[in-house]
PDB file of C-alpha atoms and ligand atoms in Angstrom:
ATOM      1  CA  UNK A  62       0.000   0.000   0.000  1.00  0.00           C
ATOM      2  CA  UNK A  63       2.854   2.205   0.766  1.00  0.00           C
ATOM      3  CA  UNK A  64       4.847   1.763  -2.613  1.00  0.00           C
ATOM      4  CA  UNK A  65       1.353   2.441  -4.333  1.00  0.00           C
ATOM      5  CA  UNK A  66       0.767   5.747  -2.232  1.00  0.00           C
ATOM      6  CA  UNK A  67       4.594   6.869  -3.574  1.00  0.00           C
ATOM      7  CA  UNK A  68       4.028   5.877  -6.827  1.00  0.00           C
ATOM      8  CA  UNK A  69       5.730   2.895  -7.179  1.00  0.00           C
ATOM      9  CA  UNK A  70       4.848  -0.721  -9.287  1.00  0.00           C
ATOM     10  CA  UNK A  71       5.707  -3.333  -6.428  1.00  0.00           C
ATOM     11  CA  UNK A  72       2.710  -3.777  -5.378  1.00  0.00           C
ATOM     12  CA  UNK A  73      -0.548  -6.446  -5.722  1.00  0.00           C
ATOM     13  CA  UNK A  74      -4.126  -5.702  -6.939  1.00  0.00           C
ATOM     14  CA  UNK A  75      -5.693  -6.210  -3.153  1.00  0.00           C
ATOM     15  CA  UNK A  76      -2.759  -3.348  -1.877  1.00  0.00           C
ATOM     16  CA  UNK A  77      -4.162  -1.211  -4.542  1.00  0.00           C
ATOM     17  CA  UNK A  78      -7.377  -1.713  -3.580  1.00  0.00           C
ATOM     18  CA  UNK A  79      -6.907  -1.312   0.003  1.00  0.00           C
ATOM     19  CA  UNK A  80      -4.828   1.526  -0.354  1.00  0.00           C
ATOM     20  CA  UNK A  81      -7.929   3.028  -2.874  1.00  0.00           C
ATOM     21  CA  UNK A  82     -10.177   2.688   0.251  1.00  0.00           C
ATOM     22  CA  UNK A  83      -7.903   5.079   1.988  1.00  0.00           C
ATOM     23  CA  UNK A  84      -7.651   7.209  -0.302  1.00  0.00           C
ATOM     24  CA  UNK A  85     -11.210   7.946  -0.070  1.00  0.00           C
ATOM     25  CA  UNK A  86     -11.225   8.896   3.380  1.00  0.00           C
ATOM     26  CA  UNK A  87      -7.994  10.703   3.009  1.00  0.00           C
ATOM     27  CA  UNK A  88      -7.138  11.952   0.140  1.00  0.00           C
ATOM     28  CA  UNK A  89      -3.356  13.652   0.937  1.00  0.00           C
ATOM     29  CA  UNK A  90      -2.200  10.329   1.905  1.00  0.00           C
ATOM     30  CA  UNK A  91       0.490  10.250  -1.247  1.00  0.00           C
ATOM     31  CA  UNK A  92       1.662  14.239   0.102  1.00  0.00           C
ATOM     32  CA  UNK A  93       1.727  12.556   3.579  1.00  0.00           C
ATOM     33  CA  UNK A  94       3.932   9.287   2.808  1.00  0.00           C
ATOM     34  CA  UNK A  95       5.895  11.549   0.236  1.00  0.00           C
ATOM     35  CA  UNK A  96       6.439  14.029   3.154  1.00  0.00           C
ATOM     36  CA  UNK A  97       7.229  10.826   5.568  1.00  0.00           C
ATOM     37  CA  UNK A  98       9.671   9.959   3.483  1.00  0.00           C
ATOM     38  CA  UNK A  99      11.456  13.284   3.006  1.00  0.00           C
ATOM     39  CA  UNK A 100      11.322  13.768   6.840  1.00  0.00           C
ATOM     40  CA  UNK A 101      13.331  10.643   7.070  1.00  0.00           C
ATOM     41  CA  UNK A 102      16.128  12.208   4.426  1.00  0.00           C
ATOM     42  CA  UNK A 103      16.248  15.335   6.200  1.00  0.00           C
ATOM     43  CA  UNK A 104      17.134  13.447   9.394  1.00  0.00           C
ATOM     44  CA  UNK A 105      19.498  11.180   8.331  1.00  0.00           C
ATOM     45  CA  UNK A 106      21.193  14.089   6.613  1.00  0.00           C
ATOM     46  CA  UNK A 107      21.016  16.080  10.379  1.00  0.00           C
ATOM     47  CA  UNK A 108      22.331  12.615  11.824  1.00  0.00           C
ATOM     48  CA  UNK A 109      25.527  12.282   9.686  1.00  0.00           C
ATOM     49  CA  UNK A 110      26.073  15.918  10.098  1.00  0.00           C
ATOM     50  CA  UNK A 111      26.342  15.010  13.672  1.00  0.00           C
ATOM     51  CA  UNK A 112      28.964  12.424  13.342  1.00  0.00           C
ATOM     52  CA  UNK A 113      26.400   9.335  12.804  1.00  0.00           C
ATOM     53  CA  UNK A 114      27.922   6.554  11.088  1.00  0.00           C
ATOM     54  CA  UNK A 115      25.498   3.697  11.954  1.00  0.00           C
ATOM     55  CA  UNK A 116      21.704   3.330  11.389  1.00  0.00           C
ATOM     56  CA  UNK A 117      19.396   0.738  12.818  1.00  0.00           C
ATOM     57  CA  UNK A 118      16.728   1.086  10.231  1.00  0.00           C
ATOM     58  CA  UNK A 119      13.748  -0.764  11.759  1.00  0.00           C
ATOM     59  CA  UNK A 120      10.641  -1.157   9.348  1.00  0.00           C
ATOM     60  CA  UNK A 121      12.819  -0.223   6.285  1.00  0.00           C
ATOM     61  CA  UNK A 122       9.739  -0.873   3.670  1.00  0.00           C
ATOM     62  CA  UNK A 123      10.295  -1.001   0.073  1.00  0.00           C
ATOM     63  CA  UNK A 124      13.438   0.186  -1.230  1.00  0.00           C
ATOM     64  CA  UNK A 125      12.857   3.348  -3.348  1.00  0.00           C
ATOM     65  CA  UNK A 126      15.138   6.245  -4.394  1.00  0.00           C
ATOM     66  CA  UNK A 127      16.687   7.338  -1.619  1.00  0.00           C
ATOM     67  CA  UNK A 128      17.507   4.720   0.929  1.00  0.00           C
ATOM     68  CA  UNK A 129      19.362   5.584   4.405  1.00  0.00           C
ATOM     69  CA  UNK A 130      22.471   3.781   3.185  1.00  0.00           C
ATOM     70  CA  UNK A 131      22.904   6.542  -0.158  1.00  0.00           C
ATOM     71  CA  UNK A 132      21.671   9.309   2.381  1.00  0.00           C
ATOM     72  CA  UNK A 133      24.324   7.942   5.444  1.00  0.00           C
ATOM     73  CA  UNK A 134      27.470   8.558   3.561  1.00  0.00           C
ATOM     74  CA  UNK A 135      29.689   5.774   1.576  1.00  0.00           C
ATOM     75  CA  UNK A 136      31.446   4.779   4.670  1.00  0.00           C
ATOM     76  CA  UNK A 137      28.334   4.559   7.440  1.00  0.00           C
ATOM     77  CA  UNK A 138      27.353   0.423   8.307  1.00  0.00           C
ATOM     78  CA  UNK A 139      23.135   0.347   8.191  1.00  0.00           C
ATOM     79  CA  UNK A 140      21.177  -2.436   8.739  1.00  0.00           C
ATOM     80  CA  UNK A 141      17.800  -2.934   7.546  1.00  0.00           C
ATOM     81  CA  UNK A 142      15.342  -4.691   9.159  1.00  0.00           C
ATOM     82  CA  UNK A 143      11.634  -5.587   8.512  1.00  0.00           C
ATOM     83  CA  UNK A 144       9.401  -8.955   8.838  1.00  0.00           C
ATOM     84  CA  UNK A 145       7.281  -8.268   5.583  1.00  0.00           C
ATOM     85  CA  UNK A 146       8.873 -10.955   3.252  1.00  0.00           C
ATOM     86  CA  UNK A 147       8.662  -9.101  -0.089  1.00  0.00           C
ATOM     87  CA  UNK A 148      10.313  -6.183   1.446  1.00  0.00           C
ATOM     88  CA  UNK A 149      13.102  -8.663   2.096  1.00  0.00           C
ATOM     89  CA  UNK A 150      13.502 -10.245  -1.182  1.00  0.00           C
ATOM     90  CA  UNK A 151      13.354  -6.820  -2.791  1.00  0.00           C
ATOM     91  CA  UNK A 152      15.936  -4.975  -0.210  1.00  0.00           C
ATOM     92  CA  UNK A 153      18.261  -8.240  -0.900  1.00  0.00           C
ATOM     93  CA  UNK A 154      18.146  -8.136  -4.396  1.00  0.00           C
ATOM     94  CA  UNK A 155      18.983  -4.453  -4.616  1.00  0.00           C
ATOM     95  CA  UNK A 156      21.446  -4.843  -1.999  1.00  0.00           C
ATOM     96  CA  UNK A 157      23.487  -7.598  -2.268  1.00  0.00           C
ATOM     97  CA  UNK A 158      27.350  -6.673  -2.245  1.00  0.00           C
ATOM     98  CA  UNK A 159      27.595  -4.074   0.160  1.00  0.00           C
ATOM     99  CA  UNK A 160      29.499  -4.846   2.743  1.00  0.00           C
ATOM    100  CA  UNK A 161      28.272  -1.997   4.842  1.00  0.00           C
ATOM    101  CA  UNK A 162      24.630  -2.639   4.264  1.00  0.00           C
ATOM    102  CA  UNK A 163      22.971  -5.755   6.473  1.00  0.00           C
ATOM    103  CA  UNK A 164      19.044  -6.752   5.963  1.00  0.00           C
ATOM    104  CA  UNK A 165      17.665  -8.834   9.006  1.00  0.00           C
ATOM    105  CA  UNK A 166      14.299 -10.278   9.063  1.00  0.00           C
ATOM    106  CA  UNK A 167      13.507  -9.330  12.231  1.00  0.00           C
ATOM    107  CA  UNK A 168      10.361  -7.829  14.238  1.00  0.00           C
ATOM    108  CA  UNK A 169       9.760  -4.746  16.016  1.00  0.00           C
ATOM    109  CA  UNK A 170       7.421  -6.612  18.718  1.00  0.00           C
ATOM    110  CA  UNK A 171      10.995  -8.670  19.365  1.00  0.00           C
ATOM    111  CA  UNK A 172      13.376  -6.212  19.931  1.00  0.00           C
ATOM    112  CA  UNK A 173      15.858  -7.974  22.515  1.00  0.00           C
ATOM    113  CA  UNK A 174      15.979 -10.434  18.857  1.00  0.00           C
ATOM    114  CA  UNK A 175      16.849  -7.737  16.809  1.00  0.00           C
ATOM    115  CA  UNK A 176      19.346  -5.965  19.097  1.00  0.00           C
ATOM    116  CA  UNK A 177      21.167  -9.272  19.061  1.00  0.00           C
ATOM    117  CA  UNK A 178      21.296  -9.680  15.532  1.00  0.00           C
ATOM    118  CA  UNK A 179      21.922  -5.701  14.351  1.00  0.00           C
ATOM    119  CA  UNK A 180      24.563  -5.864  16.863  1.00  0.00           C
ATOM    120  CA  UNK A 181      26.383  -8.564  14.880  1.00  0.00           C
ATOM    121  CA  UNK A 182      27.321  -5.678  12.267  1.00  0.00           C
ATOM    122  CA  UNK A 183      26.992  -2.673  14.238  1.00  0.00           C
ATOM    123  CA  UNK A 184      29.108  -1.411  17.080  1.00  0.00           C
ATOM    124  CA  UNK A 185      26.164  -0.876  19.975  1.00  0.00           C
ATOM    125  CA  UNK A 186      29.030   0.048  22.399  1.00  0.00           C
ATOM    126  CA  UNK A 187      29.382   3.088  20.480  1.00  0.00           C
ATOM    127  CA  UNK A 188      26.374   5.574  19.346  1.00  0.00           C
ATOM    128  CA  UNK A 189      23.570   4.817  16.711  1.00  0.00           C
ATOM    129  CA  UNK A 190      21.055   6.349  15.067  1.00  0.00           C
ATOM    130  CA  UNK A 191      17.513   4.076  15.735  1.00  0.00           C
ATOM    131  CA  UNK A 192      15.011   5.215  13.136  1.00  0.00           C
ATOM    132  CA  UNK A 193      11.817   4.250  13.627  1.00  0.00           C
ATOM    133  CA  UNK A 194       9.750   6.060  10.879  1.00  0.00           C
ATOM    134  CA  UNK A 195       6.307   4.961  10.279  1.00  0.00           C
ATOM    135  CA  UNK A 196       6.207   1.853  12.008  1.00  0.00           C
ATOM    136  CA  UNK A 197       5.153   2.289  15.640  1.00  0.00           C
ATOM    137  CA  UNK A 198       1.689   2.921  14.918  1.00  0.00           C
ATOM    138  CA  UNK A 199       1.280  -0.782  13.208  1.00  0.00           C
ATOM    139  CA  UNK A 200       2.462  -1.851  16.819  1.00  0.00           C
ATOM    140  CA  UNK A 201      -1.119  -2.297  18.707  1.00  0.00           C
ATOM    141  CA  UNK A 202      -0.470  -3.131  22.361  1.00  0.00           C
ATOM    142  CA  UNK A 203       1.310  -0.683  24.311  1.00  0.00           C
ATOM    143  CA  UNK A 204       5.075  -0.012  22.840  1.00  0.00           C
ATOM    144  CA  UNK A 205       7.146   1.679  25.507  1.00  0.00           C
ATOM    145  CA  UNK A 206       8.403  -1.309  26.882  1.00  0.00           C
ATOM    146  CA  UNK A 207      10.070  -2.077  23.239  1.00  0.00           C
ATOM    147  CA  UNK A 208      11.056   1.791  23.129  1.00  0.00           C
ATOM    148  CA  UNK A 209      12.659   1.274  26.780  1.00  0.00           C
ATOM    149  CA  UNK A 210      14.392  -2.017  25.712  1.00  0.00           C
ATOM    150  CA  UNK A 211      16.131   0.273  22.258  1.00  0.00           C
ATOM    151  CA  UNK A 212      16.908   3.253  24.095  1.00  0.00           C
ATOM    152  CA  UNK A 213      18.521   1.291  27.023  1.00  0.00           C
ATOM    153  CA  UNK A 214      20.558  -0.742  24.568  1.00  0.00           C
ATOM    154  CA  UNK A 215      21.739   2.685  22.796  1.00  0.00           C
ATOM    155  CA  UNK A 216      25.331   4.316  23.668  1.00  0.00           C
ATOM    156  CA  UNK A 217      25.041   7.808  25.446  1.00  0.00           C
ATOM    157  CA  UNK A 218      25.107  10.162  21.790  1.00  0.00           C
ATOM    158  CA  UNK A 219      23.342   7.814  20.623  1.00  0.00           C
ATOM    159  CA  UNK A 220      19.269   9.483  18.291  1.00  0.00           C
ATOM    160  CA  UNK A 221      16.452   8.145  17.825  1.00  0.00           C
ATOM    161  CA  UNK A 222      14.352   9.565  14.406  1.00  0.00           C
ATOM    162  CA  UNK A 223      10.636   8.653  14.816  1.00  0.00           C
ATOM    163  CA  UNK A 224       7.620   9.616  12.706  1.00  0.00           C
ATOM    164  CA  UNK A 225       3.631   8.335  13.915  1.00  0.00           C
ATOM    165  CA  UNK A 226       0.370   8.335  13.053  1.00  0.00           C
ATOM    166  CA  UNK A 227      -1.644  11.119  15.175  1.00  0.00           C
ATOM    167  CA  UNK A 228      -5.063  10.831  15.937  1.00  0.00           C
ATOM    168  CA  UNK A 229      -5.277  14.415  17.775  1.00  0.00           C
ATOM    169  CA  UNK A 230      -4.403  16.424  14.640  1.00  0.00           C
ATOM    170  CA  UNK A 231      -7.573  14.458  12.364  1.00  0.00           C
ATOM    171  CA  UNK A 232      -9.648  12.501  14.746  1.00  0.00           C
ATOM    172  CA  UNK A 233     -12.646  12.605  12.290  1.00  0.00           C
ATOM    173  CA  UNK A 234     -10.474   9.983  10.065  1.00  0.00           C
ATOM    174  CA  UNK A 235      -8.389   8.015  12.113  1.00  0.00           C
ATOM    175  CA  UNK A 236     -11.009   5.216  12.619  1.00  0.00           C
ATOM    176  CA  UNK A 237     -11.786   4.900   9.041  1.00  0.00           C
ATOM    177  CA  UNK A 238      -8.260   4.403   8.283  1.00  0.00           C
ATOM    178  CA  UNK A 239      -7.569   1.874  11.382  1.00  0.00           C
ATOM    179  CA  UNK A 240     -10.501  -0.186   9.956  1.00  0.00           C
ATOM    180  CA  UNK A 241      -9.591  -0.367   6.682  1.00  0.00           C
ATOM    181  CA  UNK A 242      -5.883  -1.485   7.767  1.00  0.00           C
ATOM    182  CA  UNK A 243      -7.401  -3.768  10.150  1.00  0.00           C
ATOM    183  CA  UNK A 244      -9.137  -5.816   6.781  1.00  0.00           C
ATOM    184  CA  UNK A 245      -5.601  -5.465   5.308  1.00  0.00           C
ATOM    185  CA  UNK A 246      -2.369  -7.609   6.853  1.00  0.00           C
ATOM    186  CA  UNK A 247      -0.984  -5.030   9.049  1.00  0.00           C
ATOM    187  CA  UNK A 248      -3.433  -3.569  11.425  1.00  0.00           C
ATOM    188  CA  UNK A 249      -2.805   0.253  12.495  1.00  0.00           C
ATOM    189  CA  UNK A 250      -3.038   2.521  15.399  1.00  0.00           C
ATOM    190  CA  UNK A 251      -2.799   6.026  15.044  1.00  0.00           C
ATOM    191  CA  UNK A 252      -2.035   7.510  18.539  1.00  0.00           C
ATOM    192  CA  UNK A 253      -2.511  11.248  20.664  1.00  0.00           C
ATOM    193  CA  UNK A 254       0.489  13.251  20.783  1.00  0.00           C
ATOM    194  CA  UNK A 255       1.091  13.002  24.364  1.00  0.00           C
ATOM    195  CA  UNK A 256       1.452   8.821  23.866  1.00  0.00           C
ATOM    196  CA  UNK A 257       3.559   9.757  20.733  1.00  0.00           C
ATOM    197  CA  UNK A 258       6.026  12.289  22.352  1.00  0.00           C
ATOM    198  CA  UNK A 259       6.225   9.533  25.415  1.00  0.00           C
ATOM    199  CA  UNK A 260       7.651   7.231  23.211  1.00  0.00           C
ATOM    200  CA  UNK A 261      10.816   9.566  23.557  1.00  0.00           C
ATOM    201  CA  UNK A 262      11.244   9.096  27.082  1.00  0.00           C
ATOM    202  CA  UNK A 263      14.851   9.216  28.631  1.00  0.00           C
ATOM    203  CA  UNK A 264      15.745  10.773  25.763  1.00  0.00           C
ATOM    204  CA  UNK A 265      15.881  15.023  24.945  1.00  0.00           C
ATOM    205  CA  UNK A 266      14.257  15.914  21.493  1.00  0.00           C
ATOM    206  CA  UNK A 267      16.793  17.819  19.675  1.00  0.00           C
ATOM    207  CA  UNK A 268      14.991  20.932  18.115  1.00  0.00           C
ATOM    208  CA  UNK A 269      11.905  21.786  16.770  1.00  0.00           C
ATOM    209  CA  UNK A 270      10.848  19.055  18.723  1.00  0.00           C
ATOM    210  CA  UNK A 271       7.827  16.701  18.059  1.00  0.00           C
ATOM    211  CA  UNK A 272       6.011  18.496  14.988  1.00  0.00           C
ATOM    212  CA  UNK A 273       4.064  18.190  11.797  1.00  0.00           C
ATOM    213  CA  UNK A 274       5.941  16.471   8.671  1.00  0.00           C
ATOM    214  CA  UNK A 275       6.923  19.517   6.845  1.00  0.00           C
ATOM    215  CA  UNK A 276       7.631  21.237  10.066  1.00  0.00           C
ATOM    216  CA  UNK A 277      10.745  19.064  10.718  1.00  0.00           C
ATOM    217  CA  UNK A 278      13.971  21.386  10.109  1.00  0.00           C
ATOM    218  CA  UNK A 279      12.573  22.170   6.362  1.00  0.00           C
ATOM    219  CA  UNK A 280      15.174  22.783   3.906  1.00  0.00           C
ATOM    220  CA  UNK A 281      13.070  24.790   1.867  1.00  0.00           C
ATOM    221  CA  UNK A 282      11.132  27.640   3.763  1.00  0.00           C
ATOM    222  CA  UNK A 283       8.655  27.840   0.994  1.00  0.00           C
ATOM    223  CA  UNK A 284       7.725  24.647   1.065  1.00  0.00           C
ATOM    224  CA  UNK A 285       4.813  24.222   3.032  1.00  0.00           C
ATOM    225  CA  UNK A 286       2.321  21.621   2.021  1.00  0.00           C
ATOM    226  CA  UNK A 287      -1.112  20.522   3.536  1.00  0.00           C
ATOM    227  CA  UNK A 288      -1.862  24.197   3.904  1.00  0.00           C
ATOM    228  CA  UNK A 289      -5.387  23.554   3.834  1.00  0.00           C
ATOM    229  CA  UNK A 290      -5.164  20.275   5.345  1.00  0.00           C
ATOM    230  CA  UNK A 291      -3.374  19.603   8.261  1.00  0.00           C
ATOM    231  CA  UNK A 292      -1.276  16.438   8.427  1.00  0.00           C
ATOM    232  CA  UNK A 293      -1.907  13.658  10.776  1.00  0.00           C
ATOM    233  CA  UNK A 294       1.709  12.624  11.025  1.00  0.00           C
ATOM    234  CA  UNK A 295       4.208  13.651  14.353  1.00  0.00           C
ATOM    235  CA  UNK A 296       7.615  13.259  13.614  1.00  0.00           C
ATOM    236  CA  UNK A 297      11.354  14.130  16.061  1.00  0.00           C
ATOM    237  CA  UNK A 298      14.632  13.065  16.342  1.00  0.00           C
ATOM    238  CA  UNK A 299      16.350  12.955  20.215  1.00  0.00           C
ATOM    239  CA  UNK A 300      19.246  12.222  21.108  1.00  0.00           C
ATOM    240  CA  UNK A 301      20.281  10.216  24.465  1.00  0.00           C
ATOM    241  CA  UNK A 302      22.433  12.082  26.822  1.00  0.00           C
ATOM    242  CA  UNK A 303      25.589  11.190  28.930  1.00  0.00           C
ATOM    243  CA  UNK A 304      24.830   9.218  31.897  1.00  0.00           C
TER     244      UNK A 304
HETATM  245  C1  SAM B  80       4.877   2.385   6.137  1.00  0.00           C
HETATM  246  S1  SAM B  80       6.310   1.412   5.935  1.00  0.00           S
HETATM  247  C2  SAM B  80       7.558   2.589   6.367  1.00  0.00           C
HETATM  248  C3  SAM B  80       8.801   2.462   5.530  1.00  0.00           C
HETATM  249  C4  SAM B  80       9.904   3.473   5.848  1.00  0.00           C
HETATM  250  N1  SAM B  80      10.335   3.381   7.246  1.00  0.00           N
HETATM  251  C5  SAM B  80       9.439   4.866   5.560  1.00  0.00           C
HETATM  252  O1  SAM B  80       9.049   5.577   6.489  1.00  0.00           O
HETATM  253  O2  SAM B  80       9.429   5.251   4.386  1.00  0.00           O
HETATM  254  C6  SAM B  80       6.281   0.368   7.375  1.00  0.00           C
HETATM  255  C7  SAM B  80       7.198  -0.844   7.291  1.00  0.00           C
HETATM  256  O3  SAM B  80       7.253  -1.441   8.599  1.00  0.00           O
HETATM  257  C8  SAM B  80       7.220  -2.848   8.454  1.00  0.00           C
HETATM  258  N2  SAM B  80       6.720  -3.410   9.702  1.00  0.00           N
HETATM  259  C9  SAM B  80       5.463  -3.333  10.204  1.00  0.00           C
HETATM  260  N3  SAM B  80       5.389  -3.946  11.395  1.00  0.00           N
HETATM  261  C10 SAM B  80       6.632  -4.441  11.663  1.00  0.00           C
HETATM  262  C11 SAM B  80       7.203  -5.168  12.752  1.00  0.00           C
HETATM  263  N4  SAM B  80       6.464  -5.515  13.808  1.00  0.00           N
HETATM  264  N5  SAM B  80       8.518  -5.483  12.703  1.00  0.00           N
HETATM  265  C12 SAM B  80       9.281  -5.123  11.624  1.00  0.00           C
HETATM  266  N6  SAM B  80       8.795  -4.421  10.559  1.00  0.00           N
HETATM  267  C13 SAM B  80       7.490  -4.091  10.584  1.00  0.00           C
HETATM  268  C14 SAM B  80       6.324  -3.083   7.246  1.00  0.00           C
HETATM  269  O4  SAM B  80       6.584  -4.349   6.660  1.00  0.00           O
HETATM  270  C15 SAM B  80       6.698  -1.921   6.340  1.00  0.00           C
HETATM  271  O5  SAM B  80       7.736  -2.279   5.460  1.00  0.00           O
END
């Protein structure tokens, strides 16, 4: 449904149609997956500027045009991990022979798992960046105990990049969209802004803080879509301080 919102061909006549049924109740979903998705180059870019060379990429999707191992920087080691099985075969494909690029099959609800296996190509002694962008909100029960478990496994230095669905900003369509995802394979919880910005705890938000999409240390001033629509998307980066 994703790859269809950006525009893309991998995807199957029921994703289409699903994703068609959203569409319908929210018609800027493509702006808000395109803006998603720019978010997460602008923070990688931020994150290498501040000396990140490894990125835990959990719920990588698709690979389309620019991936966080072109954005990270020739010499930064990222691994990719997601538990859809076409996203695997399609990441693999595309990325077989770099040595600085690993793809796990791992899961999100499972994250002592997939600390254990990342850490088998990154460093976890020394800092990371752990983005999380657009995946949280397809985790149902409560996920601060898997936030707790990643931030206490990240070195002091180390960021976290998160983007979430937010009910507060458009709570007129946030049913209609979890139902629809609920007939679909990966059910989806769009949550306030209070749970969302709790997902950060122990860790400081690194300015502007939790905000809309386009709000998110824009590169272009005049760029400033969903004027007439507000987005239901949060997004921040924070960073963990010294103990
Ligand atoms: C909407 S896409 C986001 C892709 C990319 N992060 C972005 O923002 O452009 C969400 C991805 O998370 C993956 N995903 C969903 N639940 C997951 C879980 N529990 N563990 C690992 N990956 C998961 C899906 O397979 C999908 O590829």
């Amino acid at each position: 449904m994703y790859d269809y919102y950006l525009g893309g061909k991998d995807n199957f006549p029921a994703d289409r149609a699903a994703a068609e049924k959203v569409l319908e109740i929210v018609p800027q979903v493509p702006f808000m997956v395109r803006e998603n998705r720019a978010f997460l180059g602008r923070a990688v870019r931020f994150l290498r500027a501040q000396g990140i060379t490894q990125f835990l990429d959990i719920g990588t999707g698709l690979p389309t045009q620019e991936n966080v191992h072109q954005l990270a920087g020739e010499e930064a080691k990222v691994v990719y991990v997601d538990n859809d099985p076409q996203v695997l075969a399609h990441a693999r494909a595309l990325l077989q022979d770099r040595p600085h690029v690993r793809i796990i099959d791992g899961d999100l609800r499972e994250p002592e798992r997939l600390l254990a296996d990342a850490g088998e190509h990154l460093d976890l002694s020394r800092p990371v960046a752990v983005l999380m962008v657009a995946i949280v909100h397809f985790i149902q029960d409560d996920p601060r105990p898997i936030m707790a478990t990643l931030t206490s496994a990240m070195a002091p230095g180390s960021f976290m990049a998160l983007s979430h669905a937010c009910k507060d900003i458009r709570p007129e369509i946030a049913p209609g969209v979890e139902r629809v995802y609920q007939e679909a394979s990966a059910p989806f919880t769009a949550r306030g802004s209070a749970e969302i910005i709790a997902l950060f705890d122990g860790l400081d938000l690194v300015e502007p803080g939790m905000v809309n999409l386009p709000e998110w240390r824009p590169e272009d001033p005049d760029h400033v879509p969903f004027r007439d629509s507000p987005p239901y998307f949060l997004c921040g980066v924070a960073r963990k301080p010294a103990r």
